Amino acid sequence: MQLMVCPHLGLDDDPTLTRTAATRSHRCYAQTPPLAPDVDQQSEFCFSGAFAQCPYYTSTPAKAVAPVRAPAAWRSPQVLDNERPRWLGWIWLVLSAVIVVAFAFVVITFGLDLLGPPASATPFALATVMPTASMPTASMPTALPARLPAATRVEIALSATFPTPTTAPGGQALTLTSHGEDAGWWASGDTRANHLGDSFLYAGRLDDQRFLSMVRFDLTRVPRGAVIEQATLRLTGLEDQRLDGADPGLWLVQLIAEVDAQDLTRADYVAAYSRPAAITLTPLRAADLAVGKANAFVLDETIRTWMAQQLLDGAASLTVRLLPAGDETTSLFAWDSGQGSESRGAAPELALVVGPPPPTPPPLPTKPFLVATLTPPPANVMTVVALAATATTVAETTGAYTPLPYQVYTPTPFPENLATVQAAAQARGLPPVLVDTPTPANEATAAYHAEYATAVALTTGAFTPVPTDYVTPVVIVPSPPAENVATAAARVLAVTAAAEAAAHSLLPTATPTPWPYNALLGVFVYATAIPENAETAVALNEQAILIARTTGTPTPLPWNALVITRVPAPVAATPTPIPLFISETEFTPTPTPTATGTPPSALPAEVIGAILFRSDRSGSEATYMLDPTTGSVTLITQPWVYTLARQQLAQAPGGEQAIVKADNRGLLQIQAYAPTYNATRQLTALNGASYDPAWSPTGEWIAFASTDSGGDEIYRVTPDGSVTQRLTFNTWEWDKHPSWSPDGARIVFYSNRDTGRRQLWIMNHDGSGQLNLSSNEYNDWDPVWVR
């Protein structure tokens, strides 16, 4: 195929030469001074054969510019023709023939890169798939060969050019780059969650701090169902001031599926590091990294097939993660993100050559789900024990209950929103439920509505006529929310007393009046307080801007919202000092903790054997104490009690401590630390992050949480690391923060099982007899069983 190039195109340092593909070093010499066309302009006109349609094209002789002057060092002495010896001409003739033969040999051997397009569009493999296809690499070898195979990676200078890909009829070549906050870096121990939108993409280690980066590519331009014929990932170096050329470590480039790379704007370092990688490309060494140097990975057929399948599964993006491999990496390097003031404009690129799209786009996959009514949470501890005994009897006689599948949806007793009410009415063949358009408040609003209706009618057609038999929705006002835990407790006691009185008197239970089909339960929303001054208004506005940039604009109020305006509390007198413990029957609406000078160094006797935990049952986060024998709950007004109790969790009877530390793969593992010898030993070697260690009072086990199974589960390990046992088994739920009973026979933890809320659970030391200890409408978490 003959390459058609505009005659006015040339290099910036030599107008007589032209590359075979679009590059930033090209100049358009049709204008004076010469222009610098971008890559898209060159692809559309300069290399397409349609250069005559370019707005800058002219029919004047091509490249009518002065030739590039050679430096003075290149000049040869002037020799007159009549003074030049005849034998010197023969020497020049022989030398010219030798040069021509050598040039022909180089062209035949290494290809005609400067004279035409590549002979074959089939790319050579530059990336390999690691053994795990859906999870990150389990382990990285500590040593690699001195030189990797030549067909696994290509390092290209920033000024190098790439061959123009050849597309099949109907196909297209796409160059995808990241935009906005789709690229950034994370650092361990950083007070800031992430650095999205920064110019640098850091990866490596600096002292004890680890760095990683992520880049997200938008795949919405790639047609679903089309074959990805070629794919190349390019990363360009930007900063190497803290790179040690003799660093023996490796830098990993990993591909992460969209389903595993959600909510990057809210992710911290641990969350970004824990995202499972589907594919790990060929590692990079320190010698492969330099400022202005492009690391190019040509993705093989296996990876391209995986990318095409991601598109078929509904994915709209692909994330690339850059991070060091293990602890051998001791220096830091940064690639260019293409954003920010310090970028050189060499953003990460994902160049694709895709075939023609299918005539009919393939349908998106459907996920089966099950609508099930879950068992309501037990009302008290006695109900928990009764349900546990029933489940044990059923398991011994007829077998264990069938586990629930992953996609389980619980029906709500009432419609959650207006759309549900309207859909239910249509499904039942009832008159439609429509909201009346409010009457315009003034003539200007009425004129605006009329103009809007006219514009809609002219563009998309007139509005659908309103049915004559429609009904308007009715909002059912629920009981107002309790201002504090005392009010909530009083309501529960009142309902319980009424039910007990009816049961003792054998009165029939009244049948509740059914709701009309157009009824919708209202939702209470607290009104935003009016700023007290201009400074507060400015601060609230800045906060709203930051929230919109990081997590998105706030969700608008639903149609059934009931706005509650808080009434300012009257100025109270000097509060009476609150005691350290307040029982559940003596909760006050808004307790104010009494300031404590120097906290005591020992725990009060009242908390020994009790379970301390955090809860939001008072409307804000506070510390509470649960008596596991009676089930009574007590508010703890001082924070030092819980802080002092937490120090017991990781302590061994002999003085050792259970700590969390990354292994040579960068995975958080449980390790034992001996302060006497200032030495540590690794106890776990799981393939997920392990955390929340708790040493049993007997010293026989260490309980902890880990993501080794894909979710957060409770495990235990012996102090010598010889035995690791998993205690909990969930589908989508998670379990966290174990704590041992004083006798080491039971473990308390918190989980989101059944209710979806954080609740306290208890089990035996071997994982049997798991019971919900909270069973309430609040969130309870981070339990500590004091010993």
Coordinates of C-alpha atoms in Angstrom, one line a residue, residues 162-650:
F162 CA 5.1 4.8 16.2
P163 CA 3.9 3.1 12.9
T164 CA 0.5 4.1 11.7
P165 CA -1.9 1.2 12.5
T166 CA -3.7 -0.4 9.6
T167 CA -7.4 -0.8 10.3
A168 CA -9.7 -3.3 8.7
P169 CA -12.6 -2.0 6.6
G170 CA -15.2 -0.5 8.9
G171 CA -12.7 -0.5 11.8
Q172 CA -11.1 2.5 13.5
A173 CA -7.9 3.5 15.4
L174 CA -8.5 5.1 18.8
T175 CA -6.1 6.8 21.2
L176 CA -7.6 7.0 24.7
T177 CA -6.2 9.3 27.4
S178 CA -7.2 10.1 31.0
H179 CA -9.0 13.3 31.9
G180 CA -9.7 15.3 35.0
E181 CA -9.6 13.3 38.1
D182 CA -9.1 9.9 36.3
A183 CA -5.4 9.8 37.2
G184 CA -3.5 10.4 40.5
W185 CA -1.4 8.9 43.2
W186 CA -1.7 7.5 46.7
A187 CA 0.8 7.3 49.6
S188 CA 0.8 5.2 52.7
G189 CA 0.4 7.1 55.9
D190 CA -0.7 10.2 54.1
T191 CA -3.2 12.4 55.9
R192 CA -4.8 13.2 52.5
A193 CA -6.8 10.3 51.0
N194 CA -5.5 10.8 47.4
H195 CA -3.9 13.2 44.9
L196 CA -6.1 12.9 41.9
G197 CA -5.5 15.4 39.1
D198 CA -1.8 15.9 40.0
S199 CA 0.8 16.2 37.3
F200 CA 2.8 13.2 38.6
L201 CA 2.1 9.5 38.8
Y202 CA 4.3 8.3 41.6
A203 CA 5.2 4.7 42.2
G204 CA 7.9 3.2 44.5
R205 CA 9.1 3.8 48.0
L206 CA 10.6 6.7 49.8
D207 CA 12.0 5.8 53.2
D208 CA 9.1 4.0 54.9
Q209 CA 6.4 5.5 52.7
R210 CA 5.0 3.6 49.7
F211 CA 3.5 5.2 46.6
L212 CA 1.2 3.9 43.9
S213 CA -0.8 5.5 41.1
M214 CA -3.9 4.7 39.1
V215 CA -5.1 5.8 35.6
R216 CA -8.6 5.3 34.4
F217 CA -9.3 5.1 30.6
D218 CA -12.8 5.7 29.3
L219 CA -13.9 2.9 27.0
T220 CA -17.2 4.3 25.9
R221 CA -15.8 5.1 22.4
V222 CA -14.9 1.4 21.8
P223 CA -17.9 -0.3 20.2
R224 CA -19.2 -3.3 22.2
G225 CA -18.8 -6.6 20.3
A226 CA -16.0 -5.4 18.1
V227 CA -12.7 -7.3 18.0
I228 CA -9.7 -5.4 19.5
E229 CA -7.0 -6.2 16.9
Q230 CA -4.2 -4.1 18.5
A231 CA -3.7 -2.5 21.9
T232 CA -0.7 -0.5 23.2
L233 CA -0.3 1.1 26.6
R234 CA 2.2 4.0 26.7
L235 CA 3.6 5.7 29.9
T236 CA 6.1 8.6 29.7
G237 CA 8.5 9.4 32.5
L238 CA 8.3 12.9 34.1
E239 CA 10.4 12.9 37.3
D240 CA 13.4 10.7 38.4
Q241 CA 15.1 12.9 41.0
R242 CA 14.5 10.2 43.7
L243 CA 15.2 7.2 41.4
D244 CA 18.3 5.1 42.2
G245 CA 19.6 3.6 39.0
A246 CA 21.0 0.7 40.9
D247 CA 17.7 -0.1 42.6
P248 CA 17.2 -3.9 42.5
G249 CA 13.4 -3.6 42.8
L250 CA 10.7 -3.9 40.2
W251 CA 7.7 -1.6 39.2
L252 CA 4.5 -3.4 38.3
V253 CA 1.9 -2.3 35.7
Q254 CA -1.5 -3.9 36.4
L255 CA -4.9 -3.9 34.7
I256 CA -7.9 -3.7 37.0
A257 CA -11.5 -4.4 35.9
E258 CA -14.1 -1.7 36.3
V259 CA -16.1 -3.7 38.8
D260 CA -13.0 -3.7 41.1
A261 CA -12.1 0.0 40.7
Q262 CA -15.2 1.8 41.9
D263 CA -15.2 5.1 43.9
L264 CA -11.5 6.1 43.4
T265 CA -12.3 9.6 44.6
R266 CA -13.1 8.2 48.1
A267 CA -10.4 5.6 48.2
D268 CA -7.4 5.9 50.5
Y269 CA -4.0 4.1 50.1
V270 CA -5.2 0.8 51.6
A271 CA -8.3 0.8 49.5
A272 CA -6.4 1.6 46.3
Y273 CA -3.7 -1.0 47.1
S274 CA -6.3 -3.7 47.9
R275 CA -8.1 -3.5 44.5
P276 CA -7.6 -6.9 42.9
A277 CA -5.7 -6.9 39.6
A278 CA -6.9 -9.0 36.7
I279 CA -3.7 -8.8 34.7
T280 CA 0.0 -7.9 35.6
L281 CA 2.2 -6.8 32.7
T282 CA 5.9 -7.4 32.4
P283 CA 7.6 -5.6 35.3
L284 CA 9.9 -2.6 34.8
R285 CA 13.4 -2.2 36.2
A286 CA 15.1 1.1 37.3
A287 CA 17.1 1.0 34.1
D288 CA 13.9 1.1 32.1
L289 CA 12.8 4.4 33.7
A290 CA 13.9 7.9 32.7
V291 CA 12.5 11.4 32.2
G292 CA 11.0 11.7 28.7
K293 CA 11.3 8.0 28.1
A294 CA 8.1 6.2 27.0
N295 CA 7.5 2.7 28.3
A296 CA 5.3 1.0 25.7
F297 CA 3.4 -2.3 26.3
V298 CA 1.8 -4.0 23.3
L299 CA -1.0 -6.2 24.8
D300 CA -1.2 -9.7 23.4
E301 CA -4.3 -11.5 22.2
T302 CA -5.2 -12.9 25.6
I303 CA -5.3 -9.4 27.2
R304 CA -7.2 -8.0 24.2
T305 CA -9.8 -10.8 24.5
W306 CA -10.2 -10.0 28.2
M307 CA -10.7 -6.3 27.4
A308 CA -13.4 -7.1 24.8
Q309 CA -15.1 -9.4 27.3
Q310 CA -15.1 -6.5 29.8
L311 CA -16.9 -4.4 27.3
L312 CA -19.5 -7.1 26.6
D313 CA -20.1 -7.4 30.4
G314 CA -21.1 -3.7 30.4
A315 CA -17.8 -2.1 31.6
A316 CA -17.2 1.5 30.5
S317 CA -13.7 2.0 31.8
L318 CA -10.3 0.3 32.4
T319 CA -8.0 1.2 35.3
V320 CA -4.2 0.8 35.2
R321 CA -2.3 0.7 38.5
L322 CA 1.5 1.4 38.9
L323 CA 3.1 0.2 42.1
P324 CA 6.4 -1.3 43.5
A325 CA 6.8 -5.0 43.8
G326 CA 7.5 -6.0 47.4
D327 CA 10.1 -4.5 49.7
E328 CA 13.1 -4.6 47.3
T329 CA 12.1 -1.3 45.6
T330 CA 13.9 1.5 47.5
S331 CA 13.4 4.6 45.3
L332 CA 10.7 6.6 43.7
F333 CA 9.8 7.4 40.1
A334 CA 7.0 9.4 38.5
W335 CA 5.3 9.2 35.1
D336 CA 3.4 12.0 33.4
S337 CA -0.3 12.2 34.0
G338 CA -0.9 14.8 31.3
Q339 CA -2.6 17.1 33.8
G340 CA -1.6 20.0 36.1
S341 CA 0.9 22.8 35.7
E342 CA 4.1 20.6 35.8
S343 CA 2.9 18.1 33.1
R344 CA 4.8 18.0 29.7
G345 CA 1.6 16.9 28.0
A346 CA 2.6 13.3 27.6
A347 CA -0.4 11.8 29.2
P348 CA -0.8 8.0 29.5
E349 CA -2.2 6.6 26.2
L350 CA -4.1 3.4 25.4
A351 CA -3.9 3.1 21.6
L352 CA -6.5 0.6 20.2
V353 CA -7.2 -0.7 16.7
V354 CA -10.7 -2.2 16.7
G355 CA -12.5 -4.0 14.0
P356 CA -15.9 -3.1 12.6
P357 CA -18.7 -3.2 15.1
P358 CA -21.4 -5.9 14.8
P359 CA -24.6 -5.0 12.9
T360 CA -26.6 -5.4 16.1
P361 CA -25.0 -4.4 19.4
P362 CA -24.9 -7.4 21.8
P363 CA -27.3 -7.1 24.7
L364 CA -26.0 -6.3 28.2
P365 CA -25.8 -9.4 30.4
T366 CA -28.6 -9.8 32.9
K367 CA -28.0 -10.9 36.5
P368 CA -30.5 -13.2 38.2
F369 CA -31.8 -12.0 41.6
L370 CA -34.1 -13.4 44.2
V371 CA -36.7 -11.4 46.2
A372 CA -36.8 -12.8 49.7
T373 CA -38.2 -11.6 53.0
L374 CA -35.4 -11.7 55.5
T375 CA -36.0 -12.8 59.1
P376 CA -36.5 -9.7 61.3
P377 CA -33.8 -9.0 63.9
P378 CA -34.6 -10.5 67.3
A379 CA -36.1 -8.1 69.8
N380 CA -33.8 -9.0 72.7
V381 CA -31.1 -11.4 73.9
M382 CA -33.7 -14.0 75.0
T383 CA -35.0 -14.1 71.4
V384 CA -31.5 -14.5 70.1
V385 CA -30.9 -17.6 72.3
A386 CA -34.3 -19.1 71.3
L387 CA -33.6 -18.6 67.6
A388 CA -30.1 -20.1 68.0
A389 CA -31.6 -23.2 69.7
T390 CA -34.2 -23.6 67.0
A391 CA -31.5 -23.3 64.2
T392 CA -29.4 -26.0 66.0
T393 CA -32.4 -28.3 66.3
V394 CA -33.2 -27.9 62.6
A395 CA -29.6 -28.5 61.6
E396 CA -29.4 -31.7 63.6
T397 CA -32.8 -33.1 62.4
T398 CA -33.3 -31.9 58.8
G399 CA -30.0 -30.2 57.9
A400 CA -28.6 -26.6 57.8
Y401 CA -30.6 -23.8 56.2
T402 CA -30.0 -23.1 52.5
P403 CA -27.6 -20.2 52.2
L404 CA -28.9 -17.1 50.5
P405 CA -27.5 -16.3 47.0
Y406 CA -25.5 -13.2 46.4
Q407 CA -28.2 -11.1 44.6
V408 CA -30.9 -11.1 47.3
Y409 CA -33.4 -8.2 47.4
T410 CA -35.6 -7.7 50.4
P411 CA -39.1 -6.3 49.6
T412 CA -40.0 -3.2 51.5
P413 CA -43.4 -3.1 53.3
F414 CA -44.2 0.3 51.7
P415 CA -43.2 1.9 48.4
E416 CA -39.9 3.6 48.6
N417 CA -40.6 6.4 46.1
L418 CA -43.1 7.9 43.7
A419 CA -41.9 5.9 40.7
T420 CA -42.6 2.6 42.6
V421 CA -46.2 3.8 43.3
Q422 CA -46.7 4.8 39.7
A423 CA -45.3 1.4 38.4
A424 CA -47.4 -0.6 40.8
A425 CA -50.6 1.3 39.7
Q426 CA -49.8 0.6 36.0
A427 CA -49.1 -3.1 36.7
R428 CA -52.4 -3.5 38.6
G429 CA -54.4 -1.6 35.9
L430 CA -55.4 1.2 38.3
P431 CA -55.8 4.9 37.4
P432 CA -52.4 6.5 36.9
V433 CA -50.8 8.4 39.8
L434 CA -49.6 11.8 38.7
V435 CA -48.3 14.9 40.5
D436 CA -50.2 18.2 39.7
T437 CA -48.1 20.9 38.1
P438 CA -47.9 23.7 40.6
T439 CA -49.6 27.0 39.7
P440 CA -46.9 29.6 38.6
A441 CA -46.1 32.0 41.3
N442 CA -46.0 35.0 39.0
E443 CA -46.3 36.0 35.3
A444 CA -42.6 35.6 34.6
T445 CA -42.7 31.9 35.7
A446 CA -45.9 31.3 33.7
A447 CA -44.2 32.9 30.6
Y448 CA -41.1 30.7 31.1
H449 CA -43.2 27.5 31.3
A450 CA -45.0 28.5 28.1
E451 CA -41.7 29.1 26.2
Y452 CA -40.3 25.8 27.5
A453 CA -43.4 23.9 26.3
T454 CA -43.1 25.5 22.9
A455 CA -39.4 24.6 22.6
V456 CA -40.2 21.0 23.5
A457 CA -43.0 20.8 21.0
L458 CA -40.7 22.2 18.2
T459 CA -37.9 19.8 19.0
T460 CA -39.2 16.5 20.4
G461 CA -43.0 16.9 20.0
A462 CA -45.8 17.9 22.2
F463 CA -46.1 16.6 25.8
T464 CA -48.2 13.4 26.3
P465 CA -51.8 14.4 27.2
V466 CA -52.6 13.9 30.8
P467 CA -55.2 11.1 31.4
T468 CA -58.5 12.3 32.6
D469 CA -58.8 9.6 35.3
Y470 CA -55.5 10.2 37.1
V471 CA -55.2 10.5 40.9
T472 CA -52.6 12.5 42.9
P473 CA -50.3 10.7 45.4
V474 CA -51.0 10.9 49.1
V475 CA -48.1 11.4 51.5
I476 CA -48.5 9.4 54.8
V477 CA -46.7 11.3 57.6
P478 CA -44.8 8.9 59.7
S479 CA -43.9 9.4 63.4
P480 CA -41.3 12.1 63.7
P481 CA -37.7 10.8 64.3
A482 CA -36.6 10.6 67.9
E483 CA -34.2 13.4 68.8
N484 CA -32.2 11.1 71.1
V485 CA -31.9 7.6 72.4
A486 CA -34.1 8.4 75.4
T487 CA -37.0 9.3 73.2
A488 CA -36.5 6.2 71.1
A489 CA -36.4 4.0 74.3
A490 CA -39.5 5.6 75.6
R491 CA -41.4 4.8 72.4
V492 CA -40.3 1.2 72.5
L493 CA -41.3 0.9 76.1
A494 CA -44.7 2.4 75.4
V495 CA -45.4 0.0 72.4
T496 CA -44.2 -3.0 74.4
A497 CA -46.4 -2.0 77.4
A498 CA -49.4 -1.7 75.1
A499 CA -48.8 -5.1 73.5
E500 CA -48.3 -6.8 76.9
A501 CA -51.5 -5.2 78.2
A502 CA -53.5 -6.5 75.2
A503 CA -51.9 -10.0 75.6
H504 CA -52.8 -10.2 79.3
S505 CA -56.3 -9.0 78.9
L506 CA -56.8 -11.4 75.8
L507 CA -58.0 -8.4 73.7
P508 CA -58.0 -9.0 70.0
T509 CA -55.3 -7.2 68.0
A510 CA -56.8 -4.4 65.8
T511 CA -56.4 -4.9 62.1
P512 CA -54.5 -2.0 60.6
T513 CA -56.2 0.0 57.9
P514 CA -54.7 -0.7 54.5
W515 CA -53.1 2.1 52.6
P516 CA -54.6 3.4 49.4
Y517 CA -52.6 2.3 46.3
N518 CA -51.5 6.0 45.7
A519 CA -50.1 6.4 49.2
L520 CA -46.4 7.1 49.8
L521 CA -44.6 7.2 53.1
G522 CA -43.0 10.5 53.8
V523 CA -39.3 11.0 54.5
F524 CA -38.1 13.4 57.1
V525 CA -35.3 15.7 56.1
Y526 CA -33.7 18.3 58.4
A527 CA -33.6 21.8 56.9
T528 CA -30.2 23.4 56.3
A529 CA -29.5 25.9 59.0
I530 CA -29.2 29.5 58.0
P531 CA -25.6 30.7 58.2
E532 CA -25.0 32.9 61.2
N533 CA -22.7 35.3 59.3
A534 CA -21.0 35.9 55.9
E535 CA -17.9 33.9 56.8
T536 CA -20.0 30.8 57.5
A537 CA -21.9 31.2 54.2
V538 CA -18.6 31.4 52.3
A539 CA -17.3 28.3 54.1
L540 CA -20.5 26.3 53.4
N541 CA -20.3 27.3 49.8
E542 CA -16.6 26.1 49.5
Q543 CA -17.6 22.9 51.2
A544 CA -20.4 22.3 48.7
I545 CA -17.9 22.9 45.9
L546 CA -15.4 20.4 47.3
I547 CA -18.2 17.8 47.8
A548 CA -19.4 18.2 44.2
R549 CA -15.8 17.8 42.9
T550 CA -15.0 14.7 45.0
T551 CA -18.3 12.7 45.5
G552 CA -20.7 14.4 43.1
T553 CA -23.5 16.9 43.5
P554 CA -25.9 16.2 46.4
T555 CA -29.0 14.2 45.6
P556 CA -32.1 16.4 45.2
L557 CA -34.9 16.1 47.7
P558 CA -37.5 13.4 46.9
W559 CA -41.0 14.4 46.1
N560 CA -42.2 12.9 49.5
A561 CA -39.6 14.8 51.6
L562 CA -40.9 16.3 54.8
V563 CA -38.6 19.1 55.9
I564 CA -38.0 19.5 59.6
T565 CA -36.8 22.9 60.9
R566 CA -34.8 22.6 64.0
V567 CA -35.9 24.8 66.8
P568 CA -32.9 26.5 68.5
A569 CA -32.5 25.1 72.0
P570 CA -32.9 27.7 74.8
V571 CA -29.7 28.8 76.5
A572 CA -29.2 26.3 79.3
A573 CA -27.7 27.0 82.6
T574 CA -24.3 25.6 83.6
P575 CA -24.6 21.8 83.2
T576 CA -24.3 19.6 86.2
P577 CA -21.2 17.4 85.9
I578 CA -22.1 14.1 84.3
P579 CA -20.9 10.9 86.0
L580 CA -18.6 8.5 84.2
F581 CA -21.4 5.9 83.7
I582 CA -25.0 6.5 82.8
S583 CA -27.3 3.5 82.7
E584 CA -29.7 2.9 79.8
T585 CA -32.7 3.8 81.9
E586 CA -31.2 7.2 82.8
F587 CA -30.1 8.4 79.3
T588 CA -30.5 12.1 78.8
P589 CA -31.4 13.6 75.4
T590 CA -28.1 15.5 75.0
P591 CA -25.5 14.5 77.6
T592 CA -22.4 16.8 77.8
P593 CA -19.2 15.0 78.9
T594 CA -17.4 16.5 81.8
A595 CA -13.9 17.5 81.1
T596 CA -11.2 15.3 82.7
G597 CA -7.7 16.5 83.6
T598 CA -5.1 13.8 83.5
P599 CA -6.8 10.4 82.5
P600 CA -6.3 7.5 84.9
S601 CA -3.8 4.8 84.0
A602 CA -6.1 1.9 85.1
L603 CA -9.5 0.9 84.0
P604 CA -12.5 1.3 86.4
A605 CA -13.6 -1.9 88.1
E606 CA -17.1 -1.5 86.6
V607 CA -15.9 -2.3 83.0
I608 CA -14.0 -5.5 83.8
G609 CA -15.8 -8.3 82.0
A610 CA -18.0 -5.9 80.1
I611 CA -18.0 -5.3 76.3
L612 CA -17.2 -1.7 75.3
F613 CA -18.3 -0.6 71.8
R614 CA -19.0 2.4 69.7
S615 CA -22.6 3.3 68.7
D616 CA -24.7 6.0 67.1
R617 CA -27.8 5.3 69.2
S618 CA -27.7 8.7 70.8
G619 CA -27.7 10.5 67.5
S620 CA -23.9 10.9 67.4
E621 CA -21.0 8.5 67.9
A622 CA -20.3 7.6 71.5
T623 CA -18.9 4.8 73.7
Y624 CA -21.2 2.3 75.5
M625 CA -20.8 -0.7 77.8
L626 CA -22.8 -3.9 77.4
D627 CA -23.2 -6.4 80.2
P628 CA -23.1 -9.8 78.3
T629 CA -24.9 -11.4 81.2
T630 CA -27.9 -9.1 81.6
G631 CA -27.9 -7.3 78.3
S632 CA -28.0 -3.9 79.9
V633 CA -26.4 -1.0 78.1
T634 CA -24.5 1.9 79.8
L635 CA -23.3 5.1 78.3
I636 CA -19.6 6.0 79.0
T637 CA -19.1 9.7 79.1
Q638 CA -15.3 9.9 79.0
P639 CA -13.2 8.8 76.0
W640 CA -10.2 7.6 78.0
V641 CA -12.0 4.4 79.1
Y642 CA -12.3 3.0 75.6
T643 CA -8.8 4.2 74.6
L644 CA -7.3 2.4 77.6
A645 CA -9.3 -0.8 76.9
R646 CA -8.3 -1.0 73.3
Q647 CA -4.6 -1.3 74.4
Q648 CA -5.4 -4.8 75.7
L649 CA -6.5 -6.2 72.3
A650 CA -3.0 -7.0 70.9

